[in-house]
């Protein structure tokens, strides 16, 4: 009798275990309390580190962080973006993609991981570190607080072809929406995410097609003069350091280190720097959202937050997939 009860209990427990396993698989395997036991303070450590960077001469690192996170998410939020090309002697990696234009400082992601590892060694993946650091950068720069699910694991793959899918600076609205749609981001979310260009800079190479050979008539003329001033064509192309490529302009000169809805207000004044930005005010699908976010910072923040969460959960590795990388730029040996 006792052994039959024991067997029954075993069966019930097994069924329960299997069904909860299925539940975990049905979701994406991430949860808010994934590190509740193994590293309860991980979020505070990351936020403190990002805040410290923001208040240092390396404050521009915090700007770049949101772009690193975005580039990592769109091919699966799996840390692939941080892998150096020399991990793949026979393959080209994300770092070899033209999507890397202007990318900077990403080695600092490794420093954030070291700060976390000092408290709970080897527990948090680079993918989680990057996703949460991106959220921290959003908050520290004045954007919304983004509650994050965690438990991502790190990939051993990074493909140039994946990063090549990220749109160019000249992308049309069709291309922009077609890029975001398979990621689960609708038009409202796509326009909100572009608010990331409220911070940071664009180099001449990313907008010179709007200046030469002919001035883009959609540019506000005063603003166009500013761009022309920064990127004069008459610079010898073989001068080694070629300002056509290396001079840059701030996306939002008024608050370059603040993530706010200024970006949308500037777009409406025809002050969008890159074609991809400006295109959104000339298309009936996107213009209503540009206006909405320009007028209502809270709606923009909420939509940005939801889109960021969704992107950060795209094609994650969980459970026993992938690895917990020891150094974010290097595959584990
Ligand atoms: C999908 C359409 C997008 C396109 C075509 C695009 C294109 C670009 C390009 C070409 C640059 C480099 C400019 C340069 O240095 O010359 C850039 C910079 C940047 N992008 Fe995007 N981007 C897109 C979406 C996003 C999103 C969704 C975010 C974040 C939410 C983002 C955040 C940034 C930031 C912060 C920078 C400046 C980085 C720095 O100054 O270090 N971008 N973008
Ligand atoms: C960011 O750092 C630069 C360079 O040290 C400094 O000039 C600037 O004032 C800083 N900005 C903010 C908002 O801290
Ligand atoms: C190398 O590239 C091929 C083809 O794109 C891909 O299938 C393979 O997974 C890559 N290998 C690594 C280690 O990234």
XYZ file of C-alpha atoms and ligand atoms in Angstrom:
404
model
C 0.000 0.000 0.000
C 2.637 2.448 1.136
C 4.694 1.740 -1.941
C 1.643 2.289 -4.204
C 1.069 5.698 -2.595
C 4.738 6.393 -3.039
C 4.509 5.451 -6.708
C 1.441 7.645 -7.165
C 3.196 10.605 -5.546
C 6.178 10.014 -7.810
C 3.928 9.967 -10.882
C 2.096 13.131 -9.792
C 5.381 14.915 -9.132
C 6.754 13.748 -12.470
C 3.660 14.907 -14.361
C 3.816 18.252 -12.557
C 7.533 18.598 -13.310
C 7.076 17.756 -16.979
C 4.110 20.100 -17.382
C 5.913 23.002 -15.707
C 8.872 22.289 -17.980
C 6.505 22.559 -20.920
C 5.214 25.813 -19.535
C 8.729 27.187 -19.345
C 9.292 26.152 -22.934
C 6.000 27.657 -24.029
C 7.175 31.005 -22.660
C 10.653 32.102 -23.615
C 12.317 30.753 -20.475
C 13.097 34.212 -19.109
C 11.789 35.529 -15.806
C 12.121 38.603 -13.631
C 13.438 36.593 -10.667
C 15.826 34.301 -12.528
C 18.790 35.464 -10.399
C 16.802 35.942 -7.162
C 18.971 33.351 -5.388
C 22.181 33.332 -7.421
C 22.719 37.082 -7.806
C 19.931 39.187 -6.287
C 21.860 42.458 -6.604
C 22.759 42.179 -10.324
C 20.412 44.940 -11.453
C 21.624 47.439 -8.864
C 25.256 46.672 -9.721
C 24.626 47.320 -13.406
C 22.635 50.515 -12.774
C 25.323 51.807 -10.397
C 28.050 51.109 -12.945
C 26.156 52.836 -15.766
C 25.393 55.819 -13.513
C 29.082 56.068 -12.622
C 30.018 56.054 -16.329
C 27.376 58.693 -17.076
C 28.928 60.997 -14.483
C 32.437 60.504 -15.838
C 34.318 61.847 -18.868
C 33.328 58.584 -20.596
C 29.651 59.584 -20.481
C 29.328 58.979 -24.225
C 29.714 55.256 -23.499
C 26.239 55.357 -22.007
C 24.889 56.719 -25.295
C 26.456 53.906 -27.257
C 25.150 51.277 -24.852
C 21.581 51.579 -26.060
C 22.789 51.056 -29.628
C 24.843 47.972 -28.651
C 21.750 46.504 -27.028
C 19.601 47.238 -30.073
C 22.120 45.638 -32.431
C 22.390 42.601 -30.190
C 18.619 42.131 -29.875
C 17.703 42.238 -33.535
C 19.620 39.040 -34.331
C 18.452 37.352 -31.147
C 19.307 38.793 -27.732
C 22.228 36.439 -27.264
C 25.409 38.468 -26.862
C 26.510 37.816 -30.465
C 27.180 41.520 -30.973
C 29.993 41.551 -28.411
C 32.085 38.773 -29.950
C 35.294 40.022 -31.561
C 35.838 38.964 -35.185
C 38.994 37.045 -34.283
C 36.830 34.401 -32.608
C 35.924 33.363 -36.141
C 39.092 33.079 -38.239
C 37.140 31.402 -41.048
C 33.903 33.400 -40.886
C 32.883 37.018 -41.012
C 31.028 38.120 -37.871
C 28.603 40.897 -36.901
C 31.614 43.132 -36.260
C 32.485 42.938 -39.978
C 29.100 44.319 -41.060
C 28.618 47.811 -42.487
C 26.004 48.164 -39.710
C 28.991 48.851 -37.439
C 29.410 52.425 -38.772
C 30.187 54.717 -35.853
C 29.947 51.934 -33.276
C 32.100 52.747 -30.268
C 33.151 51.759 -26.776
C 31.594 48.293 -26.764
C 34.548 46.898 -24.820
C 32.983 48.607 -21.784
C 30.281 45.941 -21.783
C 33.048 43.625 -20.567
C 33.783 45.992 -17.665
C 30.144 45.920 -16.591
C 30.227 42.132 -16.680
C 33.405 42.193 -14.522
C 31.605 44.400 -11.992
C 28.738 41.897 -11.800
C 31.125 38.940 -11.674
C 32.823 40.498 -8.657
C 29.603 39.803 -6.719
C 28.451 36.571 -8.323
C 31.182 35.061 -10.491
C 30.152 33.302 -13.673
C 26.396 33.580 -13.106
C 25.180 36.351 -15.436
C 25.514 36.018 -19.186
C 26.855 38.753 -21.444
C 23.472 38.785 -23.206
C 21.705 39.621 -19.921
C 24.408 42.101 -18.957
C 23.981 43.927 -22.254
C 20.164 43.872 -22.190
C 20.046 45.221 -18.635
C 22.879 47.721 -19.241
C 20.928 49.035 -22.241
C 17.859 49.435 -20.044
C 20.003 51.147 -17.402
C 21.402 53.547 -20.000
C 17.849 54.435 -21.056
C 16.904 55.218 -17.457
C 20.107 57.071 -16.603
C 19.715 59.282 -19.691
C 16.214 60.291 -18.607
C 14.143 57.666 -20.405
C 11.689 55.215 -18.836
C 12.575 52.526 -16.303
C 12.346 49.223 -18.182
C 11.684 46.173 -16.001
C 13.591 43.282 -17.536
C 13.195 39.538 -17.589
C 16.522 37.687 -17.444
C 18.015 34.249 -17.953
C 19.451 34.770 -21.448
C 22.462 32.660 -22.402
C 25.332 33.521 -24.725
C 25.634 32.282 -28.271
C 28.733 30.836 -29.892
C 27.693 32.199 -33.289
C 27.949 35.691 -34.777
C 27.233 36.184 -38.464
C 27.953 39.207 -40.626
C 24.862 38.351 -42.680
C 22.625 38.793 -39.597
C 23.952 42.268 -38.836
C 23.704 43.195 -42.519
C 19.901 42.981 -42.119
C 19.932 46.093 -39.922
C 18.709 48.935 -42.149
C 21.086 51.545 -43.614
C 21.026 55.234 -42.764
C 19.150 55.745 -46.040
C 16.381 53.223 -45.288
C 12.868 53.990 -46.518
C 9.805 53.703 -44.286
C 8.923 50.484 -46.120
C 12.338 49.052 -45.297
C 12.141 50.268 -41.705
C 8.734 48.720 -41.029
C 9.597 45.517 -42.893
C 12.664 45.178 -40.686
C 10.790 45.615 -37.402
C 7.692 43.581 -38.254
C 9.214 40.068 -37.977
C 10.655 41.151 -34.627
C 7.120 41.697 -33.360
C 7.351 45.489 -33.460
C 4.504 47.374 -35.132
C 4.584 50.895 -36.587
C 3.932 52.563 -33.217
C 6.809 50.597 -31.677
C 9.158 51.135 -34.604
C 8.747 54.909 -34.530
C 9.120 54.905 -30.746
C 12.367 52.897 -30.963
C 13.829 55.395 -33.416
C 13.701 57.809 -30.490
C 17.038 56.175 -29.634
C 18.436 58.747 -32.066
C 17.612 61.382 -29.487
C 21.173 60.823 -28.272
C 24.520 60.309 -29.940
C 25.930 61.357 -33.249
C 25.969 60.698 -36.944
C 29.106 60.893 -39.086
C 29.076 62.602 -42.468
C 29.129 59.249 -44.177
C 25.686 58.582 -42.703
C 24.020 61.664 -44.211
C 26.275 62.979 -47.009
C 23.888 61.543 -49.635
C 21.448 64.233 -48.462
C 24.010 66.945 -49.278
C 25.788 65.785 -52.452
C 25.560 65.895 -55.379
C 22.328 67.778 -54.700
C 20.847 69.142 -51.501
C 17.867 67.118 -50.249
C 14.974 69.606 -50.691
C 13.267 68.090 -47.651
C 15.927 69.517 -45.342
C 15.190 72.771 -43.574
C 17.560 75.211 -45.289
C 19.164 76.617 -42.154
C 19.720 73.129 -40.841
C 21.111 72.034 -44.220
C 23.694 74.826 -43.988
C 24.792 73.480 -40.629
C 25.223 70.004 -42.087
C 27.123 71.412 -45.099
C 29.352 73.326 -42.753
C 30.258 70.163 -40.881
C 30.739 68.111 -44.029
C 32.230 70.223 -46.831
C 32.796 68.187 -49.957
C 36.069 69.911 -50.889
C 38.270 67.763 -48.733
C 40.958 65.690 -50.430
C 39.663 62.177 -50.441
C 43.060 60.620 -49.851
C 44.083 62.773 -46.928
C 44.321 59.782 -44.594
C 42.056 61.217 -41.979
C 39.069 62.011 -44.144
C 36.564 64.274 -42.448
C 33.891 63.307 -44.975
C 33.859 60.105 -43.022
C 34.935 61.126 -39.582
C 33.315 64.456 -38.823
C 30.061 64.041 -37.041
C 27.030 65.964 -35.938
C 24.989 65.465 -32.789
C 21.564 64.013 -33.395
C 20.100 66.294 -30.752
C 22.448 69.240 -30.127
C 20.259 70.604 -27.316
C 20.428 67.552 -25.092
C 22.913 65.083 -26.615
C 23.049 63.052 -23.412
C 19.340 63.034 -22.647
C 16.969 60.454 -24.063
C 13.783 62.435 -24.549
C 11.126 63.258 -27.151
C 13.102 66.260 -28.444
C 14.107 64.012 -31.327
C 10.511 63.880 -32.599
C 10.077 67.641 -32.244
C 13.237 68.172 -34.280
C 12.024 65.755 -36.976
C 8.886 67.871 -37.424
C 11.089 70.933 -38.006
C 12.784 68.979 -40.825
C 15.917 68.657 -38.688
C 16.209 64.900 -38.973
C 19.891 64.125 -39.590
C 19.781 60.801 -41.426
C 17.386 59.998 -44.242
C 15.909 57.135 -42.209
C 14.924 59.656 -39.515
C 13.527 62.280 -41.885
C 11.562 59.762 -43.948
C 9.198 59.191 -41.035
C 7.617 62.657 -41.342
C 6.786 62.204 -45.035
C 4.857 58.970 -44.723
C 1.212 58.795 -43.585
C 1.897 55.575 -41.641
C 4.629 57.022 -39.440
C 3.873 60.774 -39.287
C 0.959 60.404 -36.810
C 3.284 58.642 -34.349
C 6.043 61.228 -34.769
C 3.466 63.901 -33.880
C 2.056 61.861 -31.012
C 5.472 61.303 -29.407
C 6.557 64.897 -30.042
C 3.518 66.064 -28.074
C 3.371 63.442 -25.377
C 6.606 62.266 -23.764
C 4.777 59.772 -21.579
C 3.140 57.934 -24.463
C 6.534 57.775 -26.157
C 8.222 56.428 -23.014
C 5.591 53.747 -22.498
C 5.712 52.613 -26.131
C 9.512 52.655 -26.125
C 9.576 50.586 -22.945
C 7.258 47.901 -24.322
C 9.129 47.711 -27.634
C 12.486 47.471 -25.814
C 11.203 44.619 -23.652
C 9.857 42.793 -26.667
C 13.066 43.177 -28.696
C 15.150 42.102 -25.710
C 13.253 38.804 -25.606
C 13.599 38.043 -29.299
C 15.157 34.652 -30.100
C 16.876 34.222 -26.753
C 18.890 31.184 -25.724
C 17.872 29.719 -22.368
C 18.235 26.609 -20.219
C 21.229 24.615 -21.383
C 21.556 26.349 -24.770
C 24.712 28.321 -25.486
C 27.011 29.218 -22.598
C 27.712 31.799 -19.906
C 30.642 33.551 -21.507
C 33.509 34.381 -19.170
C 34.725 37.326 -21.251
C 32.090 39.051 -23.357
C 34.298 39.483 -26.415
C 35.612 35.900 -26.395
C 34.003 32.497 -26.809
C 34.705 30.190 -23.879
C 37.635 27.895 -24.652
C 16.345 50.459 -37.638
C 16.682 51.633 -38.077
C 17.958 52.304 -37.697
C 18.906 52.749 -38.539
C 18.873 52.693 -40.057
C 19.966 53.310 -37.728
C 21.130 53.825 -38.236
C 22.158 54.333 -37.488
C 23.415 54.722 -38.012
C 23.851 54.624 -39.468
C 24.148 55.195 -36.967
C 25.603 55.633 -36.999
C 25.750 57.022 -37.299
C 27.195 57.368 -37.455
O 27.995 57.226 -36.517
O 27.535 57.816 -38.562
C 23.317 55.125 -35.797
C 23.693 55.564 -34.545
C 22.964 55.366 -33.427
N 21.817 54.628 -33.318
Fe 20.692 53.951 -34.856
N 19.643 53.207 -36.411
C 18.422 52.585 -36.324
C 17.733 52.289 -35.167
C 18.187 52.574 -33.903
C 17.499 52.203 -32.687
C 16.176 51.442 -32.640
C 18.257 52.661 -31.645
C 18.025 52.526 -30.165
C 16.880 52.486 -29.569
C 19.404 53.332 -32.209
C 20.357 53.995 -31.473
C 21.436 54.629 -32.012
C 22.353 55.448 -31.226
C 22.270 55.722 -29.744
C 23.315 55.907 -32.117
C 24.494 56.817 -31.786
C 25.618 56.025 -31.246
C 26.775 56.857 -30.748
O 26.755 58.084 -30.843
O 27.712 56.232 -30.229
N 19.335 53.250 -33.578
N 22.117 54.579 -36.134
C 30.202 64.455 -20.532
O 31.602 64.366 -20.582
C 32.218 65.446 -21.265
C 33.701 65.132 -21.414
O 34.292 64.949 -20.157
C 31.933 66.749 -20.507
O 32.509 67.840 -21.198
C 30.416 66.934 -20.395
O 30.135 68.067 -19.608
C 29.760 65.698 -19.780
N 28.329 65.888 -19.835
C 27.508 65.549 -18.840
C 26.051 65.824 -19.055
O 27.896 65.052 -17.816
C 30.071 30.234 -40.257
O 29.223 30.637 -41.329
C 28.299 29.664 -41.753
C 27.603 30.174 -42.967
O 27.122 31.475 -42.804
C 27.346 29.325 -40.608
O 26.410 28.365 -40.987
C 28.147 28.836 -39.400
O 27.286 28.624 -38.311
C 29.224 29.834 -39.050
N 30.066 29.315 -37.980
C 30.278 29.971 -36.846
C 31.139 29.317 -35.842
O 29.813 31.075 -36.608
